[in-house]
Amino acid sequence: MITTGMRWWSPRWRAPAAVAAGALPALAFPAPALWWFAYVALVPWMLLLRSATTGRRAALEGWLGGAGFILAVHHWLLPSLHVFLIPVAALLGLLWIPWALLVREFLGGVPAAGRAWCALVLVPAGWLLSELVRSWQGLGGPWGLLGASQWQVAPTLRLASVGGVWLVSLLVVAVNCALVLLVAVPGARLPAVAGMTGCAVLTGAVWVWAARPAESGRLRVAVVQPGPVADGPDSVERRFAIGERLTRPLAGERVDLVVWGESSVGEDLTARPDLARRLAALSAEVGAPLLVNVDARRADRPGIYKSAVLVGPQGPTGDRYDKMRLVPFGEYVPARALFGWATSVGRAAGEDRVRGDAPVVMDLPGRPGGRAAGTSVRLGPLVCFESAFPDMSRRLTLDGASLLVAQSATSSFQESWAPAQHASLAALRAAENGRPMVHATLTGISVVHGPSGERIGAALPTSASTAAVYEVPLARGTTLYVRFGDWPPAAALAALAVYCAVAGSRALRRPAPEPSPPPSRTARG
């Protein structure tokens, strides 16, 4: 029964409570990184939704909570998008309406045992549906997936090697669902305890039986992080010069590869042969190829590209990857004719970057006295935002990549949660694919993770201007995620389809209500 007053469940407070409850899971992500909080963070929101008196109210509170989640996880975009972030959050928040309706349907009132068991499957599946839809690049991409909050937990990283970040999200939501049953539905304690036990057993079984990557050699990789460079007409040249200065001392380190961050070269190397010669001389001096990132208008075709380019002692090797998935508003404005005004209220892209056509795997030349003879190393480059997409790193692994490299720049968000959030994704991509991953940035956080997602060496913080060398273990073999792909989303969609079919069948079999009798008339006189 709904009552008036100042109680949190009164209509006056339900809307702001939904926004606040939806924002809570953001604390599980970096920078707070309270990974354990993810397993209880959805409980307040779900308790609110299950108490909704109508489906319309549940839908409203699902929408508001989803908008609150997007605002909390992406709050660091405010300097770029300003007020435009609010309509973006409102649009994406709509994706949580189906999940909210499922929560009310299966957890509302006093659910029977059958409904409680179904809740443990369908409520996580509904959450994954929202994650899957918003993972489309046109809607912003898969940033802030709930499973990504578990990037530093070894058992859940092993789960990611089986079913990707999707399987981890399902498990986290299932635990939250079981806790709601345990707290709010005394008669559903058996399904609740069974659900939590099942999650623990699944995690333990994967930990024991899932294959671990088998080491197949080591690679010495240097990451060059110039650090913040003050804006100005010559900032691109100054950053390039700092990269040169930090790279030269690596000459005695016997490295196999040197990685620079995103936008580390501001001119096309064909149009600026002097820069190409400087990079070639630097490669010869260090004794290793350089993977740089060119952010410039190309000389051989129209448009601005962001490209990973491999440079050896003789100059560019011809291996080049053009970024395929661009950052909405940061690198292009979706429907510019409609939303072009965003450039006047924030730092949205004044001109759209051009997308690349296909992923590229690069062969890494060996160095004398380097890795064991016959050991072939192939690089799978990604550029910045692309490390958030599980399918891209999986495609590179299937194409033969033995080392994943993400070149990034988050200097626009230097004092925010963004650098830590971005760096954490490398652990997930490494674990999913059973391949080490190097996350090299201009201004931090730069980090390296091994083929099980484990941290290799120390991360380079946002305050560092330095170069660091990492002994990176290579691995052979194939993870179940690489082999079978996104099977957890497929299973979740199948479960939701069965539910919809059953619900639709029951609706069709339900007898139509009998017509009401005509209203009686009374004589007046």
Coordinates of C-alpha atoms in Angstrom, one line a residue:
M1 CA 0.0 0.0 0.0
I2 CA 1.4 3.4 -1.0
T3 CA 1.4 5.9 1.8
T4 CA 2.1 9.6 1.9
G5 CA 4.8 11.4 3.9
M6 CA 8.6 11.4 3.7
R7 CA 9.1 7.7 3.5
W8 CA 11.5 6.7 0.7
W9 CA 8.9 4.6 -1.1
S10 CA 6.3 7.5 -1.4
P11 CA 5.6 8.8 -4.9
R12 CA 7.4 12.0 -4.0
W13 CA 10.7 10.3 -3.5
R14 CA 10.6 7.4 -5.8
A15 CA 11.9 9.2 -8.9
P16 CA 15.0 10.7 -7.3
A17 CA 15.5 7.4 -5.4
A18 CA 15.5 5.6 -8.8
V19 CA 18.2 7.9 -10.2
A20 CA 20.4 7.5 -7.1
A21 CA 19.9 3.7 -7.0
G22 CA 20.8 3.4 -10.6
A23 CA 24.0 5.4 -10.0
L24 CA 25.3 3.2 -7.2
P25 CA 27.0 0.5 -9.4
A26 CA 29.4 3.2 -10.7
L27 CA 31.3 2.9 -7.4
A28 CA 32.4 -0.7 -8.4
F29 CA 34.3 0.7 -11.4
P30 CA 37.6 2.6 -11.3
A31 CA 38.6 5.0 -9.9
P32 CA 36.8 3.9 -6.7
A33 CA 37.2 0.3 -7.9
L34 CA 35.1 -1.3 -5.1
W35 CA 34.7 -4.4 -7.2
W36 CA 32.9 -6.3 -4.4
F37 CA 30.2 -3.6 -4.3
A38 CA 28.9 -4.7 -7.7
Y39 CA 27.4 -7.8 -6.1
V40 CA 25.1 -5.7 -3.9
A41 CA 24.9 -2.5 -5.9
L42 CA 21.7 -3.4 -7.8
V43 CA 19.8 -4.4 -4.7
P44 CA 18.3 -1.0 -3.8
W45 CA 17.2 -0.3 -7.3
M46 CA 15.6 -3.8 -7.6
L47 CA 13.8 -3.4 -4.3
L48 CA 12.4 -0.1 -5.6
L49 CA 11.3 -1.7 -8.9
R50 CA 9.6 -4.7 -7.3
S51 CA 7.5 -2.4 -5.1
A52 CA 6.2 -0.4 -8.1
T53 CA 2.4 -0.5 -8.1
T54 CA 2.1 -0.5 -11.9
G55 CA 4.1 -1.6 -14.9
R56 CA 4.2 2.1 -16.0
R57 CA 5.8 3.2 -12.8
A58 CA 8.3 0.3 -13.0
A59 CA 9.2 1.4 -16.6
L60 CA 9.6 5.0 -15.4
E61 CA 11.9 4.0 -12.6
G62 CA 13.9 1.7 -14.8
W63 CA 14.4 4.5 -17.3
L64 CA 15.4 7.0 -14.5
G65 CA 17.8 4.5 -12.9
G66 CA 19.4 3.7 -16.3
A67 CA 19.9 7.4 -16.9
G68 CA 21.5 7.7 -13.4
F69 CA 23.8 4.8 -14.2
I70 CA 25.0 6.4 -17.5
L71 CA 25.5 9.8 -15.9
A72 CA 27.5 8.3 -13.0
V73 CA 29.7 6.0 -15.1
H74 CA 30.3 8.7 -17.8
H75 CA 30.3 11.8 -15.6
W76 CA 33.8 12.7 -16.8
L77 CA 32.4 13.5 -20.2
L78 CA 30.8 16.7 -18.9
P79 CA 33.8 18.8 -19.9
S80 CA 33.4 17.6 -23.5
L81 CA 29.6 17.3 -23.8
H82 CA 28.4 19.7 -21.1
V83 CA 24.6 19.6 -20.9
F84 CA 24.4 17.4 -24.0
L85 CA 25.3 14.5 -21.6
I86 CA 21.9 14.7 -20.0
P87 CA 19.8 13.9 -23.1
V88 CA 22.3 11.2 -24.1
A89 CA 21.8 9.6 -20.6
A90 CA 18.0 10.0 -20.9
L91 CA 18.1 8.2 -24.3
L92 CA 20.3 5.4 -23.2
G93 CA 18.3 5.0 -19.9
L94 CA 15.4 3.8 -22.0
L95 CA 17.3 0.5 -22.5
W96 CA 16.7 -0.5 -18.9
I97 CA 12.9 -0.4 -19.2
P98 CA 12.5 -4.1 -20.3
W99 CA 14.8 -5.1 -17.3
A100 CA 12.7 -3.1 -14.9
L101 CA 9.5 -4.8 -16.1
L102 CA 11.1 -8.2 -15.6
V103 CA 12.2 -7.3 -12.1
R104 CA 8.6 -6.2 -11.2
E105 CA 7.1 -9.3 -13.0
F106 CA 9.3 -11.9 -11.3
L107 CA 10.3 -10.3 -8.0
G108 CA 7.2 -8.2 -7.2
G109 CA 4.7 -9.1 -4.5
V110 CA 5.2 -12.6 -3.1
P111 CA 6.6 -14.6 -6.0
A112 CA 5.9 -18.3 -6.0
A113 CA 8.9 -20.7 -6.1
G114 CA 8.5 -21.0 -9.9
R115 CA 8.7 -17.3 -10.5
A116 CA 11.7 -17.0 -8.1
W117 CA 13.6 -19.6 -10.1
C118 CA 12.7 -17.9 -13.4
A119 CA 13.9 -14.6 -11.9
L120 CA 17.4 -15.9 -11.4
V121 CA 17.6 -16.5 -15.2
L122 CA 15.4 -13.9 -16.8
V123 CA 16.4 -10.8 -14.7
P124 CA 20.1 -11.3 -15.5
A125 CA 19.2 -11.9 -19.1
G126 CA 17.2 -8.7 -19.2
W127 CA 20.1 -6.8 -17.9
L128 CA 22.4 -8.3 -20.5
L129 CA 19.9 -7.2 -23.2
S130 CA 20.4 -3.6 -22.2
E131 CA 24.2 -4.0 -22.2
L132 CA 24.1 -5.7 -25.6
V133 CA 22.0 -3.0 -27.3
R134 CA 24.0 -0.1 -25.9
S135 CA 27.2 -1.9 -27.0
W136 CA 26.4 -0.9 -30.6
Q137 CA 29.0 1.7 -31.6
G138 CA 26.3 4.1 -32.7
L139 CA 24.9 4.3 -29.2
G140 CA 28.3 4.9 -27.6
G141 CA 29.8 1.4 -27.3
P142 CA 30.3 -1.1 -24.5
W143 CA 31.7 1.3 -21.9
G144 CA 30.7 0.5 -18.3
L145 CA 29.5 -3.0 -18.8
L146 CA 28.8 -4.4 -15.3
G147 CA 31.1 -7.3 -15.7
A148 CA 34.0 -4.9 -16.4
S149 CA 34.0 -3.9 -12.8
Q150 CA 35.6 -7.2 -12.0
W151 CA 38.8 -6.6 -14.0
Q152 CA 41.1 -7.2 -11.0
V153 CA 39.5 -10.4 -9.7
A154 CA 41.3 -13.5 -10.9
P155 CA 38.4 -16.0 -10.7
T156 CA 36.1 -13.7 -12.7
L157 CA 38.8 -13.1 -15.3
R158 CA 38.9 -16.8 -15.7
L159 CA 35.1 -16.7 -16.3
A160 CA 35.8 -14.0 -19.0
S161 CA 38.1 -16.5 -20.8
V162 CA 35.0 -18.8 -21.1
G163 CA 32.2 -16.4 -21.9
G164 CA 33.7 -12.9 -22.1
V165 CA 32.7 -10.0 -20.0
W166 CA 29.1 -11.0 -20.8
L167 CA 29.3 -14.1 -18.6
V168 CA 30.7 -12.0 -15.7
S169 CA 27.8 -9.5 -16.0
L170 CA 25.3 -12.4 -15.9
L171 CA 26.9 -13.7 -12.8
V172 CA 27.0 -10.3 -11.0
V173 CA 23.3 -9.6 -11.7
A174 CA 22.3 -13.2 -10.7
V175 CA 23.9 -12.7 -7.3
N176 CA 22.1 -9.3 -6.8
C177 CA 18.8 -11.0 -7.8
A178 CA 19.4 -13.8 -5.3
L179 CA 20.1 -11.3 -2.5
V180 CA 16.8 -9.5 -3.3
L181 CA 15.0 -12.8 -3.0
L182 CA 16.8 -13.5 0.3
V183 CA 16.0 -10.1 1.8
A184 CA 12.5 -9.4 0.5
V185 CA 10.9 -12.8 -0.1
P186 CA 11.1 -15.1 2.9
G187 CA 9.4 -17.9 1.0
A188 CA 12.0 -17.9 -1.8
R189 CA 15.0 -18.6 0.4
L190 CA 15.7 -22.0 -1.3
P191 CA 15.9 -20.5 -4.9
A192 CA 18.0 -17.6 -3.4
V193 CA 20.5 -19.8 -1.7
A194 CA 20.6 -22.2 -4.7
G195 CA 21.3 -19.3 -7.0
M196 CA 24.2 -17.9 -5.0
T197 CA 25.5 -21.5 -4.6
G198 CA 25.3 -22.1 -8.3
C199 CA 27.2 -18.9 -9.1
A200 CA 29.9 -19.9 -6.6
V201 CA 30.1 -23.5 -8.0
L202 CA 30.3 -22.2 -11.6
T203 CA 33.1 -19.8 -10.7
G204 CA 35.0 -22.6 -8.9
A205 CA 34.5 -25.1 -11.7
V206 CA 35.8 -22.6 -14.3
W207 CA 38.7 -21.8 -12.0
V208 CA 39.6 -25.5 -11.7
W209 CA 38.9 -26.8 -15.2
A210 CA 39.2 -24.0 -17.7
A211 CA 42.4 -24.2 -19.6
R212 CA 45.1 -21.7 -18.6
P213 CA 47.2 -20.0 -21.3
A214 CA 50.5 -21.9 -21.9
E215 CA 53.5 -19.6 -22.0
S216 CA 55.4 -19.7 -25.4
G217 CA 58.2 -17.2 -24.8
R218 CA 58.7 -13.7 -23.7
L219 CA 58.8 -10.3 -25.4
R220 CA 60.5 -7.2 -24.1
V221 CA 58.1 -4.3 -24.8
A222 CA 58.8 -0.6 -24.0
V223 CA 56.0 1.8 -23.4
V224 CA 56.7 5.5 -23.9
Q225 CA 54.5 7.9 -22.1
P226 CA 55.3 11.6 -22.7
G227 CA 53.0 13.0 -20.1
P228 CA 50.9 16.1 -20.3
V229 CA 51.9 18.8 -22.8
A230 CA 50.5 22.3 -22.6
D231 CA 48.2 23.2 -25.5
G232 CA 49.7 25.5 -28.1
P233 CA 50.5 25.8 -31.8
D234 CA 53.6 23.7 -31.4
S235 CA 52.2 21.1 -28.9
V236 CA 52.3 18.3 -31.4
E237 CA 55.9 18.9 -32.2
R238 CA 56.8 19.2 -28.5
R239 CA 55.1 15.9 -27.8
F240 CA 57.0 14.2 -30.6
A241 CA 60.3 15.6 -29.3
I242 CA 59.5 14.3 -25.8
G243 CA 58.7 10.9 -27.2
E244 CA 62.1 10.9 -29.0
R245 CA 63.9 11.9 -25.9
L246 CA 62.3 9.2 -23.7
T247 CA 62.9 6.5 -26.4
R248 CA 66.7 7.1 -26.9
P249 CA 67.8 5.7 -23.5
L250 CA 66.1 2.3 -24.5
A251 CA 69.1 1.7 -26.8
G252 CA 70.8 -0.5 -24.2
E253 CA 67.6 -2.3 -23.0
R254 CA 67.5 -4.9 -25.8
V255 CA 63.8 -4.4 -26.4
D256 CA 61.7 -6.1 -29.1
L257 CA 59.1 -3.4 -29.6
V258 CA 58.6 0.2 -28.6
V259 CA 55.0 1.5 -28.3
W260 CA 53.9 5.1 -28.4
G261 CA 50.4 6.3 -27.5
E262 CA 47.5 7.5 -29.6
S263 CA 48.1 10.7 -31.6
S264 CA 51.8 10.6 -30.8
V265 CA 52.6 11.8 -34.4
G266 CA 50.6 14.7 -35.7
E267 CA 51.6 14.7 -39.4
D268 CA 51.2 12.1 -42.1
L269 CA 54.6 10.4 -42.6
T270 CA 54.2 10.4 -46.3
A271 CA 53.7 14.2 -46.3
R272 CA 56.5 14.7 -43.7
P273 CA 59.4 12.4 -44.8
D274 CA 61.6 14.2 -42.2
L275 CA 59.5 12.8 -39.4
A276 CA 59.6 9.3 -41.0
R277 CA 63.5 9.6 -41.2
R278 CA 63.6 10.7 -37.5
L279 CA 61.5 7.7 -36.5
A280 CA 63.6 5.3 -38.6
A281 CA 66.8 6.6 -37.1
L282 CA 65.3 6.2 -33.6
S283 CA 64.3 2.6 -34.4
A284 CA 67.9 1.8 -35.6
E285 CA 69.3 3.4 -32.5
V286 CA 67.1 1.5 -30.2
G287 CA 67.3 -1.8 -32.2
A288 CA 63.6 -2.3 -32.3
P289 CA 60.6 -1.3 -34.4
L290 CA 58.4 1.5 -33.2
L291 CA 54.6 1.3 -33.2
V292 CA 53.5 4.9 -33.4
N293 CA 50.0 6.4 -33.9
V294 CA 49.4 9.0 -36.6
D295 CA 46.5 11.4 -36.2
A296 CA 46.5 13.5 -39.3
R297 CA 45.0 14.2 -42.7
R298 CA 46.4 11.6 -45.1
A299 CA 48.4 12.6 -48.2
D300 CA 47.1 9.8 -50.4
R301 CA 43.3 10.2 -49.7
P302 CA 40.9 12.8 -48.3
G303 CA 40.1 13.0 -44.6
I304 CA 41.7 12.7 -41.2
Y305 CA 42.6 9.2 -39.9
K306 CA 43.9 7.8 -36.7
S307 CA 46.4 5.1 -37.6
A308 CA 48.7 2.6 -35.9
V309 CA 51.9 2.6 -38.0
L310 CA 54.9 0.3 -37.6
V311 CA 58.3 1.9 -38.3
G312 CA 61.6 0.1 -38.6
P313 CA 65.2 1.1 -39.3
Q314 CA 64.3 1.6 -42.9
G315 CA 61.3 3.7 -42.3
P316 CA 57.5 2.8 -42.2
T317 CA 57.2 -1.0 -42.9
G318 CA 53.9 -0.7 -44.7
D319 CA 52.0 -2.2 -41.8
R320 CA 49.2 0.3 -41.0
Y321 CA 45.9 0.1 -39.2
D322 CA 43.3 2.8 -39.5
K323 CA 40.9 3.1 -36.6
M324 CA 37.5 1.6 -37.4
R325 CA 35.3 2.5 -34.5
L326 CA 35.3 6.2 -33.6
V327 CA 34.3 7.9 -30.4
P328 CA 30.8 9.5 -30.8
F329 CA 31.2 13.3 -30.5
G330 CA 34.9 13.0 -29.7
E331 CA 35.9 11.9 -33.2
Y332 CA 32.7 12.3 -35.1
V333 CA 29.2 13.8 -34.5
P334 CA 26.4 11.3 -35.1
A335 CA 23.8 12.8 -37.5
R336 CA 25.8 16.0 -37.7
A337 CA 23.0 17.8 -39.5
L338 CA 20.9 17.3 -36.4
F339 CA 23.4 17.3 -33.6
G340 CA 26.1 19.6 -35.0
W341 CA 25.2 22.2 -32.4
A342 CA 27.0 20.1 -29.9
T343 CA 30.3 21.6 -31.2
S344 CA 29.2 24.9 -29.8
V345 CA 28.6 23.8 -26.2
G346 CA 31.5 21.4 -25.7
R347 CA 34.6 19.9 -27.3
A348 CA 32.8 17.8 -29.9
A349 CA 34.7 17.0 -33.1
G350 CA 34.7 19.9 -35.5
E351 CA 35.4 17.5 -38.4
D352 CA 34.5 13.8 -38.5
R353 CA 37.5 11.4 -38.6
V354 CA 37.4 8.7 -41.4
R355 CA 36.9 5.1 -40.4
G356 CA 39.2 2.3 -41.5
D357 CA 38.1 -0.6 -43.5
A358 CA 39.4 -3.8 -41.8
P359 CA 41.4 -5.0 -38.8
V360 CA 45.1 -5.6 -39.4
V361 CA 47.6 -8.0 -37.9
M362 CA 51.2 -6.9 -38.2
D363 CA 54.3 -9.1 -38.3
L364 CA 56.9 -8.0 -35.7
P365 CA 60.5 -8.3 -37.1
G366 CA 62.9 -10.1 -34.8
R367 CA 66.1 -8.6 -33.4
P368 CA 69.5 -10.3 -33.3
G369 CA 69.8 -12.1 -30.0
G370 CA 66.2 -11.5 -29.2
R371 CA 63.4 -14.0 -28.8
A372 CA 64.0 -17.7 -29.7
A373 CA 64.5 -18.4 -33.3
G374 CA 61.3 -19.5 -35.0
T375 CA 59.1 -17.7 -32.6
S376 CA 56.7 -15.6 -34.6
V377 CA 55.1 -12.6 -33.0
R378 CA 52.2 -10.8 -34.6
L379 CA 50.7 -7.6 -33.3
G380 CA 47.0 -6.9 -33.1
P381 CA 46.6 -3.1 -32.9
L382 CA 43.6 -1.3 -31.5
V383 CA 43.2 2.5 -31.1
C384 CA 41.8 3.9 -27.8
F385 CA 38.0 3.4 -27.6
E386 CA 38.3 0.1 -29.5
S387 CA 39.7 -1.7 -26.5
A388 CA 36.2 -1.6 -25.0
F389 CA 34.8 -3.8 -27.8
P390 CA 35.3 -7.6 -27.0
D391 CA 34.6 -8.6 -30.6
M392 CA 37.5 -6.5 -32.0
S393 CA 40.3 -8.1 -29.9
R394 CA 38.7 -11.6 -30.5
R395 CA 38.8 -11.0 -34.3
L396 CA 42.5 -10.0 -34.0
T397 CA 43.2 -13.2 -32.0
L398 CA 41.4 -15.4 -34.5
D399 CA 43.5 -13.7 -37.2
G400 CA 46.7 -14.8 -35.5
A401 CA 47.6 -11.9 -33.1
S402 CA 49.9 -13.0 -30.3
L403 CA 50.2 -9.6 -28.7
L404 CA 47.3 -7.1 -28.4
V405 CA 48.2 -3.4 -28.3
A406 CA 45.9 -0.5 -27.6
Q407 CA 47.2 3.0 -28.2
S408 CA 45.2 5.5 -26.2
A409 CA 45.0 9.2 -25.1
T410 CA 42.8 10.4 -22.3
S411 CA 44.5 13.7 -21.7
S412 CA 41.2 15.6 -22.0
F413 CA 40.0 13.8 -18.9
Q414 CA 43.3 13.7 -16.9
E415 CA 42.0 14.3 -13.4
S416 CA 38.8 12.1 -13.8
W417 CA 38.0 8.4 -13.5
A418 CA 38.4 8.0 -17.3
P419 CA 42.1 6.9 -17.4
A420 CA 41.6 4.2 -14.7
Q421 CA 38.4 3.0 -16.3
H422 CA 40.1 2.8 -19.7
A423 CA 43.2 1.0 -18.4
S424 CA 41.2 -1.6 -16.6
L425 CA 39.7 -2.9 -19.9
A426 CA 43.1 -4.3 -20.9
A427 CA 42.8 -6.9 -18.2
L428 CA 39.5 -8.1 -19.5
R429 CA 40.6 -8.2 -23.2
A430 CA 43.8 -10.1 -22.2
A431 CA 41.8 -12.7 -20.2
E432 CA 39.1 -13.2 -22.8
N433 CA 41.6 -13.9 -25.5
G434 CA 44.5 -15.6 -23.6
R435 CA 46.8 -13.0 -25.1
P436 CA 48.9 -10.3 -23.4
M437 CA 47.8 -6.8 -23.9
V438 CA 49.8 -3.5 -23.8
H439 CA 47.8 -0.3 -23.1
A440 CA 50.0 2.6 -24.0
T441 CA 48.8 6.2 -23.5
L442 CA 50.2 9.7 -24.0
T443 CA 49.4 10.8 -20.4
G444 CA 48.6 7.7 -18.4
I445 CA 47.4 5.3 -17.2
S446 CA 49.7 3.0 -19.2
V447 CA 49.6 -0.7 -18.2
V448 CA 50.5 -4.2 -19.4
H449 CA 48.5 -7.4 -18.6
G450 CA 49.5 -11.0 -19.2
P451 CA 47.5 -13.6 -21.0
S452 CA 45.4 -14.4 -17.9
G453 CA 44.6 -10.8 -17.3
E454 CA 47.3 -10.5 -14.6
R455 CA 49.2 -7.2 -14.1
I456 CA 52.7 -7.2 -15.5
G457 CA 55.0 -4.7 -13.8
A458 CA 53.9 -1.4 -12.5
A459 CA 51.4 0.9 -14.2
L460 CA 52.5 4.3 -15.4
P461 CA 50.3 6.9 -13.5
T462 CA 48.9 10.1 -15.0
S463 CA 51.7 12.1 -13.4
A464 CA 54.5 10.1 -15.2
S465 CA 56.6 11.2 -18.1
T466 CA 58.8 8.2 -18.8
A467 CA 59.5 5.0 -20.6
A468 CA 59.2 1.6 -19.1
V469 CA 60.3 -1.9 -20.2
Y470 CA 58.0 -4.9 -19.6
E471 CA 58.8 -8.6 -19.8
V472 CA 55.6 -9.7 -21.5
P473 CA 54.8 -13.5 -21.5
L474 CA 53.4 -14.7 -24.7
A475 CA 50.9 -17.6 -24.8
R476 CA 49.6 -20.2 -27.2
G477 CA 46.3 -22.0 -27.3
T478 CA 42.7 -20.8 -27.7
T479 CA 40.3 -19.7 -25.0
L480 CA 36.7 -20.9 -25.0
Y481 CA 35.6 -17.3 -25.6
V482 CA 37.7 -17.0 -28.7
R483 CA 36.5 -20.4 -29.9
F484 CA 32.7 -19.9 -29.3
G485 CA 32.3 -16.1 -29.2
D486 CA 29.4 -14.3 -27.6
W487 CA 27.4 -17.3 -26.5
P488 CA 26.2 -15.8 -23.2
P489 CA 24.3 -13.0 -25.0
A490 CA 22.9 -15.6 -27.4
A491 CA 21.7 -17.8 -24.4
A492 CA 20.2 -14.8 -22.7
L493 CA 18.3 -13.8 -25.8
A494 CA 17.1 -17.3 -26.2
A495 CA 15.8 -17.4 -22.6
L496 CA 14.0 -14.1 -23.2
A497 CA 12.5 -15.4 -26.5
V498 CA 11.2 -18.5 -24.7
Y499 CA 9.6 -16.3 -22.0
C500 CA 8.0 -14.0 -24.6
A501 CA 6.7 -17.1 -26.5
V502 CA 5.2 -18.6 -23.4
A503 CA 3.7 -15.3 -22.2
G504 CA 2.2 -14.7 -25.6
S505 CA 0.8 -18.2 -25.8
R506 CA -0.9 -17.8 -22.4
A507 CA -2.3 -14.4 -23.5
L508 CA -3.8 -16.0 -26.6
R509 CA -5.4 -18.9 -24.6
R510 CA -6.9 -16.6 -22.0
P511 CA -10.6 -16.2 -22.7
A512 CA -11.8 -12.8 -23.8
P513 CA -13.7 -10.9 -21.1
E514 CA -17.4 -11.0 -21.5
P515 CA -19.0 -7.8 -22.7
S516 CA -20.4 -5.7 -19.9
P517 CA -24.2 -5.2 -19.9
P518 CA -25.6 -1.9 -21.2
P519 CA -26.0 0.7 -18.5
S520 CA -29.5 0.7 -16.9
R521 CA -31.7 3.7 -17.3
T522 CA -33.8 5.2 -14.6
A523 CA -36.9 7.3 -15.1
R524 CA -36.9 10.7 -13.7
G525 CA -40.1 12.4 -12.7

